[in-house]
PDB file of C-alpha atoms in Angstrom:
ATOM      1  CA  MET Y   1     168.949  11.435  45.713  1.00 47.00           C
ATOM      2  CA  THR Y   2     168.586  12.005  42.303  1.00 49.00           C
ATOM      3  CA  ALA Y   3     165.875  14.301  40.603  1.00 48.00           C
ATOM      4  CA  SER Y   4     164.612  11.212  39.255  1.00 47.00           C
ATOM      5  CA  ASP Y   5     163.794   9.745  42.250  1.00 48.00           C
ATOM      6  CA  LYS Y   6     162.028  12.670  43.637  1.00 49.00           C
ATOM      7  CA  GLU Y   7     160.137  13.172  40.551  1.00 50.00           C
ATOM      8  CA  GLN Y   8     158.433   9.721  40.828  1.00 54.00           C
ATOM      9  CA  PRO Y   9     155.967  10.309  43.831  1.00 75.00           C
ATOM     10  CA  LEU Y  10     154.423  12.801  41.198  1.00 74.00           C
ATOM     11  CA  VAL Y  11     154.271  10.582  38.336  1.00 81.00           C
ATOM     12  CA  GLN Y  12     152.829   7.803  40.331  1.00 84.00           C
ATOM     13  CA  HIS Y  13     150.077   9.705  41.746  1.00 78.00           C
ATOM     14  CA  LEU Y  14     149.609  11.229  37.991  1.00 84.00           C
ATOM     15  CA  LEU Y  15     149.150   7.418  37.075  1.00 87.00           C
ATOM     16  CA  GLU Y  16     147.148   6.278  40.043  1.00 87.00           C
ATOM     17  CA  LEU Y  17     144.618   9.843  39.313  1.00 87.00           C
ATOM     18  CA  ARG Y  18     144.647   8.533  35.366  1.00 91.00           C
ATOM     19  CA  THR Y  19     143.593   4.708  36.476  1.00 91.00           C
ATOM     20  CA  ARG Y  20     140.668   6.489  38.841  1.00 91.00           C
ATOM     21  CA  LEU Y  21     139.060   8.772  36.187  1.00 92.00           C
ATOM     22  CA  LEU Y  22     139.613   5.973  34.003  1.00 94.00           C
ATOM     23  CA  ARG Y  23     137.223   3.919  36.567  1.00 94.00           C
ATOM     24  CA  THR Y  24     135.220   6.347  37.198  1.00 94.00           C
ATOM     25  CA  PHE Y  25     134.319   7.086  33.181  1.00 95.00           C
ATOM     26  CA  PHE Y  26     133.892   3.063  32.501  1.00 96.00           C
ATOM     27  CA  CYS Y  27     131.359   3.160  35.060  1.00 95.00           C
ATOM     28  CA  LEU Y  28     129.507   5.889  33.871  1.00 95.00           C
ATOM     29  CA  LEU Y  29     129.689   4.165  30.387  1.00 96.00           C
ATOM     30  CA  ILE Y  30     128.409   1.191  31.511  1.00 96.00           C
ATOM     31  CA  ILE Y  31     125.596   2.567  33.504  1.00 96.00           C
ATOM     32  CA  PHE Y  32     124.902   4.266  31.000  1.00 96.00           C
ATOM     33  CA  VAL Y  33     124.662   1.134  28.222  1.00 96.00           C
ATOM     34  CA  CYS Y  34     122.454  -0.395  30.189  1.00 96.00           C
ATOM     35  CA  LEU Y  35     119.592   2.173  31.098  1.00 95.00           C
ATOM     36  CA  PHE Y  36     119.718   2.873  27.259  1.00 93.00           C
ATOM     37  CA  PRO Y  37     117.401   0.219  26.201  1.00 93.00           C
ATOM     38  CA  PHE Y  38     114.992   1.863  29.057  1.00 93.00           C
ATOM     39  CA  ALA Y  39     115.297   5.192  27.887  1.00 92.00           C
ATOM     40  CA  THR Y  40     111.487   5.797  27.092  1.00 91.00           C
ATOM     41  CA  GLN Y  41     110.178   3.960  30.465  1.00 93.00           C
ATOM     42  CA  ILE Y  42     112.779   6.399  32.218  1.00 93.00           C
ATOM     43  CA  TYR Y  43     111.381  10.095  30.880  1.00 92.00           C
ATOM     44  CA  ALA Y  44     107.880   8.300  31.437  1.00 91.00           C
ATOM     45  CA  ILE Y  45     108.480   8.186  35.256  1.00 93.00           C
ATOM     46  CA  ILE Y  46     110.576  11.882  35.092  1.00 93.00           C
ATOM     47  CA  SER Y  47     107.274  13.219  33.313  1.00 91.00           C
ATOM     48  CA  ALA Y  48     104.621  11.515  35.884  1.00 91.00           C
ATOM     49  CA  PRO Y  49     104.652  14.420  37.945  1.00 89.00           C
ATOM     50  CA  LEU Y  50     103.065  16.347  35.447  1.00 87.00           C
ATOM     51  CA  GLN Y  51     101.296  14.396  33.425  1.00 87.00           C
ATOM     52  CA  ALA Y  52      98.925  13.351  36.187  1.00 86.00           C
ATOM     53  CA  VAL Y  53      97.789  16.869  36.579  1.00 83.00           C
ATOM     54  CA  LEU Y  54      97.765  17.219  32.530  1.00 81.00           C
ATOM     55  CA  PRO Y  55      94.561  18.719  31.841  1.00 75.00           C
ATOM     56  CA  GLN Y  56      92.093  15.674  30.316  1.00 76.00           C
ATOM     57  CA  GLY Y  57      92.938  15.405  26.397  1.00 72.00           C
ATOM     58  CA  THR Y  58      95.967  17.151  26.117  1.00 74.00           C
ATOM     59  CA  SER Y  59      99.517  15.767  26.505  1.00 79.00           C
ATOM     60  CA  MET Y  60     103.384  16.956  25.812  1.00 83.00           C
ATOM     61  CA  ILE Y  61     104.814  17.572  22.639  1.00 85.00           C
ATOM     62  CA  ALA Y  62     108.059  17.594  20.870  1.00 83.00           C
ATOM     63  CA  THR Y  63     108.315  20.969  18.926  1.00 82.00           C
ATOM     64  CA  ASP Y  64     111.785  19.482  17.560  1.00 83.00           C
ATOM     65  CA  VAL Y  65     111.623  16.263  15.060  1.00 82.00           C
ATOM     66  CA  ILE Y  66     114.627  15.023  16.928  1.00 87.00           C
ATOM     67  CA  SER Y  67     113.173  15.321  20.423  1.00 87.00           C
ATOM     68  CA  PRO Y  68     111.736  12.562  21.122  1.00 87.00           C
ATOM     69  CA  PHE Y  69     115.100  10.761  20.559  1.00 88.00           C
ATOM     70  CA  LEU Y  70     117.685  12.935  22.205  1.00 90.00           C
ATOM     71  CA  THR Y  71     115.243  14.003  25.075  1.00 91.00           C
ATOM     72  CA  PRO Y  72     115.289  10.747  26.635  1.00 92.00           C
ATOM     73  CA  LEU Y  73     119.021   9.997  25.718  1.00 93.00           C
ATOM     74  CA  LYS Y  74     119.810  13.272  27.938  1.00 93.00           C
ATOM     75  CA  LEU Y  75     117.643  12.771  30.596  1.00 94.00           C
ATOM     76  CA  THR Y  76     119.490   8.864  30.812  1.00 95.00           C
ATOM     77  CA  PHE Y  77     122.678   9.970  30.393  1.00 95.00           C
ATOM     78  CA  TYR Y  78     122.297  12.509  34.036  1.00 94.00           C
ATOM     79  CA  VAL Y  79     120.429   9.296  35.956  1.00 94.00           C
ATOM     80  CA  ALA Y  80     123.244   6.896  34.830  1.00 95.00           C
ATOM     81  CA  LEU Y  81     125.946  10.333  36.142  1.00 93.00           C
ATOM     82  CA  PHE Y  82     123.522  10.628  39.325  1.00 91.00           C
ATOM     83  CA  LEU Y  83     123.613   6.800  40.125  1.00 93.00           C
ATOM     84  CA  SER Y  84     127.557   6.579  39.726  1.00 93.00           C
ATOM     85  CA  VAL Y  85     128.061   9.444  41.557  1.00 88.00           C
ATOM     86  CA  PRO Y  86     129.045   6.901  45.366  1.00 88.00           C
ATOM     87  CA  TYR Y  87     131.524   5.374  43.217  1.00 91.00           C
ATOM     88  CA  MET Y  88     132.808   8.810  41.494  1.00 89.00           C
ATOM     89  CA  LEU Y  89     133.167   9.307  45.672  1.00 85.00           C
ATOM     90  CA  TYR Y  90     134.732   6.656  46.784  1.00 87.00           C
ATOM     91  CA  GLN Y  91     137.652   6.627  44.185  1.00 88.00           C
ATOM     92  CA  ILE Y  92     138.072  10.568  44.893  1.00 85.00           C
ATOM     93  CA  TRP Y  93     138.281   8.643  48.844  1.00 83.00           C
ATOM     94  CA  ALA Y  94     140.120   6.041  47.642  1.00 83.00           C
ATOM     95  CA  PHE Y  95     143.058   8.275  45.452  1.00 84.00           C
ATOM     96  CA  ILE Y  96     142.793  11.212  49.025  1.00 82.00           C
ATOM     97  CA  ALA Y  97     142.554   8.715  52.195  1.00 78.00           C
ATOM     98  CA  PRO Y  98     146.808   7.955  52.030  1.00 78.00           C
ATOM     99  CA  GLY Y  99     147.684  11.885  52.167  1.00 74.00           C
ATOM    100  CA  LEU Y 100     145.108  11.864  55.857  1.00 71.00           C
ATOM    101  CA  TYR Y 101     145.958  11.971  59.204  1.00 72.00           C
ATOM    102  CA  ILE Y 102     144.023   9.150  60.852  1.00 74.00           C
ATOM    103  CA  HIS Y 103     141.086  11.631  62.718  1.00 69.00           C
ATOM    104  CA  GLU Y 104     140.607  13.569  59.656  1.00 71.00           C
ATOM    105  CA  LYS Y 105     139.504  10.302  57.576  1.00 75.00           C
ATOM    106  CA  GLN Y 106     137.157   9.476  60.495  1.00 76.00           C
ATOM    107  CA  LEU Y 107     135.428  13.122  59.765  1.00 77.00           C
ATOM    108  CA  ALA Y 108     136.013  12.557  55.938  1.00 79.00           C
ATOM    109  CA  ALA Y 109     134.259   9.160  55.341  1.00 80.00           C
ATOM    110  CA  PRO Y 110     130.949   9.936  57.152  1.00 84.00           C
ATOM    111  CA  LEU Y 111     130.990  12.975  55.326  1.00 84.00           C
ATOM    112  CA  LEU Y 112     131.491  11.419  51.806  1.00 85.00           C
ATOM    113  CA  ILE Y 113     128.465   8.970  52.792  1.00 87.00           C
ATOM    114  CA  SER Y 114     126.429  11.870  54.018  1.00 89.00           C
ATOM    115  CA  SER Y 115     127.133  13.668  50.810  1.00 89.00           C
ATOM    116  CA  VAL Y 116     126.069  10.980  48.573  1.00 90.00           C
ATOM    117  CA  LEU Y 117     122.597  10.625  51.032  1.00 92.00           C
ATOM    118  CA  LEU Y 118     122.205  14.314  51.222  1.00 92.00           C
ATOM    119  CA  PHE Y 119     122.216  14.784  47.818  1.00 92.00           C
ATOM    120  CA  PHE Y 120     119.420  11.865  46.934  1.00 93.00           C
ATOM    121  CA  THR Y 121     117.324  13.000  49.183  1.00 93.00           C
ATOM    122  CA  GLY Y 122     117.372  16.571  48.383  1.00 92.00           C
ATOM    123  CA  MET Y 123     116.937  14.827  44.623  1.00 93.00           C
ATOM    124  CA  ALA Y 124     113.560  12.404  45.757  1.00 93.00           C
ATOM    125  CA  PHE Y 125     111.933  15.707  47.939  1.00 92.00           C
ATOM    126  CA  ALA Y 126     111.773  17.459  45.210  1.00 90.00           C
ATOM    127  CA  TYR Y 127     110.586  14.739  42.883  1.00 93.00           C
ATOM    128  CA  PHE Y 128     108.293  13.602  45.280  1.00 92.00           C
ATOM    129  CA  LEU Y 129     107.053  16.374  46.842  1.00 88.00           C
ATOM    130  CA  VAL Y 130     108.192  20.388  45.356  1.00 86.00           C
ATOM    131  CA  LEU Y 131     107.181  19.644  41.302  1.00 89.00           C
ATOM    132  CA  PRO Y 132     103.739  17.736  42.340  1.00 88.00           C
ATOM    133  CA  MET Y 133     103.021  20.895  44.184  1.00 84.00           C
ATOM    134  CA  LEU Y 134     104.745  22.678  41.539  1.00 82.00           C
ATOM    135  CA  PHE Y 135     102.492  21.639  38.536  1.00 85.00           C
ATOM    136  CA  ASN Y 136      98.842  21.627  40.329  1.00 82.00           C
ATOM    137  CA  PHE Y 137      99.572  25.346  40.980  1.00 77.00           C
ATOM    138  CA  THR Y 138     100.902  26.081  37.523  1.00 77.00           C
ATOM    139  CA  MET Y 139      97.811  24.225  35.486  1.00 74.00           C
ATOM    140  CA  GLY Y 140      95.500  25.562  38.083  1.00 69.00           C
ATOM    141  CA  ILE Y 141      96.165  28.516  36.736  1.00 68.00           C
ATOM    142  CA  GLU Y 142      93.647  28.615  33.146  1.00 63.00           C
ATOM    143  CA  LEU Y 143      93.647  30.801  30.444  1.00 59.00           C
ATOM    144  CA  GLU Y 144      91.255  31.437  27.842  1.00 62.00           C
ATOM    145  CA  GLY Y 145      92.034  30.402  24.794  1.00 61.00           C
ATOM    146  CA  VAL Y 146      96.006  28.690  25.557  1.00 63.00           C
ATOM    147  CA  SER Y 147      95.658  24.817  25.829  1.00 67.00           C
ATOM    148  CA  ALA Y 148      98.595  23.367  28.741  1.00 67.00           C
ATOM    149  CA  MET Y 149     100.736  21.102  26.110  1.00 74.00           C
ATOM    150  CA  THR Y 150     104.373  21.034  27.625  1.00 83.00           C
ATOM    151  CA  ASP Y 151     107.397  20.901  25.343  1.00 87.00           C
ATOM    152  CA  ILE Y 152     109.453  17.781  26.407  1.00 89.00           C
ATOM    153  CA  THR Y 153     112.983  19.189  26.396  1.00 90.00           C
ATOM    154  CA  LYS Y 154     111.721  22.602  28.146  1.00 90.00           C
ATOM    155  CA  TYR Y 155     110.021  19.990  30.700  1.00 91.00           C
ATOM    156  CA  LEU Y 156     113.488  18.325  30.898  1.00 91.00           C
ATOM    157  CA  ASP Y 157     115.054  21.142  31.813  1.00 91.00           C
ATOM    158  CA  LEU Y 158     113.097  22.436  34.246  1.00 89.00           C
ATOM    159  CA  VAL Y 159     113.481  19.140  36.012  1.00 92.00           C
ATOM    160  CA  LEU Y 160     116.768  17.884  36.250  1.00 92.00           C
ATOM    161  CA  HIS Y 161     117.314  21.922  37.295  1.00 89.00           C
ATOM    162  CA  MET Y 162     114.993  21.507  40.117  1.00 89.00           C
ATOM    163  CA  LEU Y 163     116.526  17.819  40.993  1.00 91.00           C
ATOM    164  CA  LEU Y 164     119.980  19.450  40.584  1.00 89.00           C
ATOM    165  CA  ALA Y 165     118.637  22.475  42.794  1.00 88.00           C
ATOM    166  CA  PHE Y 166     117.512  20.837  45.684  1.00 89.00           C
ATOM    167  CA  GLY Y 167     119.997  17.854  45.458  1.00 90.00           C
ATOM    168  CA  PHE Y 168     123.185  20.386  45.669  1.00 89.00           C
ATOM    169  CA  ALA Y 169     121.066  22.758  48.860  1.00 88.00           C
ATOM    170  CA  PHE Y 170     121.004  19.582  50.831  1.00 91.00           C
ATOM    171  CA  GLU Y 171     124.775  19.480  50.571  1.00 90.00           C
ATOM    172  CA  ILE Y 172     124.412  22.652  53.128  1.00 90.00           C
ATOM    173  CA  PRO Y 173     125.032  20.648  55.919  1.00 91.00           C
ATOM    174  CA  VAL Y 174     127.988  19.134  54.949  1.00 89.00           C
ATOM    175  CA  ALA Y 175     129.232  22.428  53.902  1.00 89.00           C
ATOM    176  CA  THR Y 176     128.807  23.932  57.406  1.00 90.00           C
ATOM    177  CA  VAL Y 177     131.125  20.861  58.912  1.00 88.00           C
ATOM    178  CA  LEU Y 178     133.577  21.787  56.638  1.00 84.00           C
ATOM    179  CA  MET Y 179     133.812  25.260  57.184  1.00 85.00           C
ATOM    180  CA  ILE Y 180     133.854  24.802  61.014  1.00 85.00           C
ATOM    181  CA  HIS Y 181     136.324  21.744  61.111  1.00 81.00           C
ATOM    182  CA  SER Y 182     138.972  23.733  58.665  1.00 78.00           C
ATOM    183  CA  GLY Y 183     138.637  27.220  60.735  1.00 80.00           C
ATOM    184  CA  ILE Y 184     137.266  29.337  58.154  1.00 82.00           C
ATOM    185  CA  VAL Y 185     134.008  30.238  60.710  1.00 85.00           C
ATOM    186  CA  SER Y 186     133.527  28.916  63.749  1.00 85.00           C
ATOM    187  CA  ALA Y 187     130.376  27.848  64.955  1.00 86.00           C
ATOM    188  CA  ASP Y 188     129.248  30.589  67.170  1.00 88.00           C
ATOM    189  CA  SER Y 189     130.421  33.147  64.186  1.00 89.00           C
ATOM    190  CA  LEU Y 190     127.608  31.191  62.602  1.00 88.00           C
ATOM    191  CA  ALA Y 191     125.168  31.063  64.757  1.00 88.00           C
ATOM    192  CA  SER Y 192     125.706  34.904  65.217  1.00 89.00           C
ATOM    193  CA  LYS Y 193     124.956  35.575  61.755  1.00 89.00           C
ATOM    194  CA  ARG Y 194     121.558  33.229  61.816  1.00 89.00           C
ATOM    195  CA  ARG Y 195     119.477  35.951  60.574  1.00 90.00           C
ATOM    196  CA  TYR Y 196     121.208  36.893  57.488  1.00 91.00           C
ATOM    197  CA  ILE Y 197     121.598  33.637  56.606  1.00 90.00           C
ATOM    198  CA  VAL Y 198     117.696  32.455  56.619  1.00 89.00           C
ATOM    199  CA  VAL Y 199     117.142  35.578  54.225  1.00 91.00           C
ATOM    200  CA  GLY Y 200     120.039  34.586  52.189  1.00 90.00           C
ATOM    201  CA  CYS Y 201     118.420  31.309  52.035  1.00 88.00           C
ATOM    202  CA  PHE Y 202     115.237  32.775  51.017  1.00 88.00           C
ATOM    203  CA  VAL Y 203     116.971  34.574  47.990  1.00 88.00           C
ATOM    204  CA  VAL Y 204     118.619  31.153  47.013  1.00 85.00           C
ATOM    205  CA  GLY Y 205     114.876  29.749  46.884  1.00 82.00           C
ATOM    206  CA  MET Y 206     114.146  32.454  44.562  1.00 83.00           C
ATOM    207  CA  LEU Y 207     116.705  32.661  42.593  1.00 81.00           C
ATOM    208  CA  LEU Y 208     116.785  28.780  42.161  1.00 76.00           C
ATOM    209  CA  THR Y 209     113.344  27.808  41.773  1.00 75.00           C
ATOM    210  CA  PRO Y 210     110.768  29.136  39.154  1.00 71.00           C
ATOM    211  CA  PRO Y 211     108.769  32.646  39.883  1.00 69.00           C
ATOM    212  CA  ASP Y 212     106.077  31.085  42.403  1.00 69.00           C
ATOM    213  CA  ILE Y 213     105.862  30.676  46.268  1.00 76.00           C
ATOM    214  CA  PHE Y 214     105.148  27.315  46.938  1.00 76.00           C
ATOM    215  CA  SER Y 215     108.671  26.182  45.293  1.00 76.00           C
ATOM    216  CA  GLN Y 216     110.749  28.992  47.120  1.00 80.00           C
ATOM    217  CA  THR Y 217     109.813  28.354  50.238  1.00 85.00           C
ATOM    218  CA  LEU Y 218     110.070  24.418  50.041  1.00 82.00           C
ATOM    219  CA  LEU Y 219     113.692  24.683  49.018  1.00 85.00           C
ATOM    220  CA  ALA Y 220     114.555  28.310  51.361  1.00 88.00           C
ATOM    221  CA  ILE Y 221     112.697  26.857  54.517  1.00 90.00           C
ATOM    222  CA  PRO Y 222     114.735  22.610  54.686  1.00 89.00           C
ATOM    223  CA  MET Y 223     117.612  24.851  53.743  1.00 90.00           C
ATOM    224  CA  TRP Y 224     117.645  26.854  56.518  1.00 91.00           C
ATOM    225  CA  MET Y 225     116.644  23.335  58.910  1.00 93.00           C
ATOM    226  CA  LEU Y 226     119.681  21.883  57.297  1.00 92.00           C
ATOM    227  CA  PHE Y 227     121.959  24.732  58.439  1.00 92.00           C
ATOM    228  CA  GLU Y 228     120.634  24.028  61.888  1.00 92.00           C
ATOM    229  CA  ALA Y 229     121.814  20.621  61.258  1.00 92.00           C
ATOM    230  CA  GLY Y 230     124.905  21.239  60.028  1.00 90.00           C
ATOM    231  CA  LEU Y 231     125.707  23.749  62.337  1.00 90.00           C
ATOM    232  CA  PHE Y 232     124.647  21.405  65.390  1.00 91.00           C
ATOM    233  CA  PHE Y 233     127.676  18.249  64.093  1.00 88.00           C
ATOM    234  CA  GLY Y 234     129.699  21.320  63.265  1.00 87.00           C
ATOM    235  CA  ARG Y 235     129.664  22.246  66.966  1.00 89.00           C
ATOM    236  CA  LEU Y 236     130.675  18.714  67.983  1.00 88.00           C
ATOM    237  CA  VAL Y 237     133.305  18.164  65.512  1.00 83.00           C
ATOM    238  CA  GLN Y 238     134.825  22.051  67.012  1.00 82.00           C
ATOM    239  CA  LYS Y 239     134.293  20.573  70.355  1.00 84.00           C
ATOM    240  CA  ARG Y 240     136.436  17.233  69.078  1.00 81.00           C
ATOM    241  CA  SER Y 241     139.223  19.724  67.681  1.00 77.00           C
ATOM    242  CA  GLU Y 242     139.453  21.288  70.449  1.00 77.00           C
ATOM    243  CA  GLU Y 243     140.215  18.668  72.726  1.00 77.00           C
ATOM    244  CA  ARG Y 244     142.366  16.731  70.493  1.00 75.00           C
ATOM    245  CA  ALA Y 245     144.259  19.751  70.450  1.00 71.00           C
ATOM    246  CA  ARG Y 246     144.434  20.045  74.090  1.00 74.00           C
ATOM    247  CA  LYS Y 247     146.259  16.481  74.365  1.00 73.00           C
ATOM    248  CA  GLU Y 248     148.607  17.115  71.933  1.00 69.00           C
ATOM    249  CA  THR Y 249     149.656  19.869  73.819  1.00 64.00           C
TER     250      THR Y 249
END
């Protein structure tokens, strides 16, 4: 076998990787172009939790000349990115699937689907529950001589930060199952460290959310519950792996 024959599979893999990256890019571009005419309406939807609690006679402001154009544009890009995540994960799956064993495929497919559903569930949890509670709390604090008028760019940065924080935090069950399946830790070892993990959840909630007890708690408690769910399914995966190992020996 010549050196060129050995290099051929690597070249084929690189070409396939390039093809899948291009498909992902064009998917993102197509979604963005389709959403661009509705950029203003999308921003109106995102700003609804704050608009609902703004004091009468006040509104959001733009402190930069081009903010009314760039801010909805930035939001539209992120929305397009979020919507293209399922297709991105499909491309990743299609690229790595041929190299997986059957039992690995049986685990990877549910994990990929679960990761997408959990990510969007976390974002929905933040948008429909956490943000309204947060803005109700902050808008209820009145300072004499101070009018509540939020800059649209800073508001978008805060909302995106919150949505991403909750979206990634809801991936805890997937991360827990992967760690147990890969043998990094055992289910019993994680269970024995539960008290430290609970404290860690509240520390992460403090770091990823604004400095108020409501949003911190609303992130920490779901993280703890999701860890318990990941631990439960991780035990099932570990049990199946041990049974398969016994059968193979």
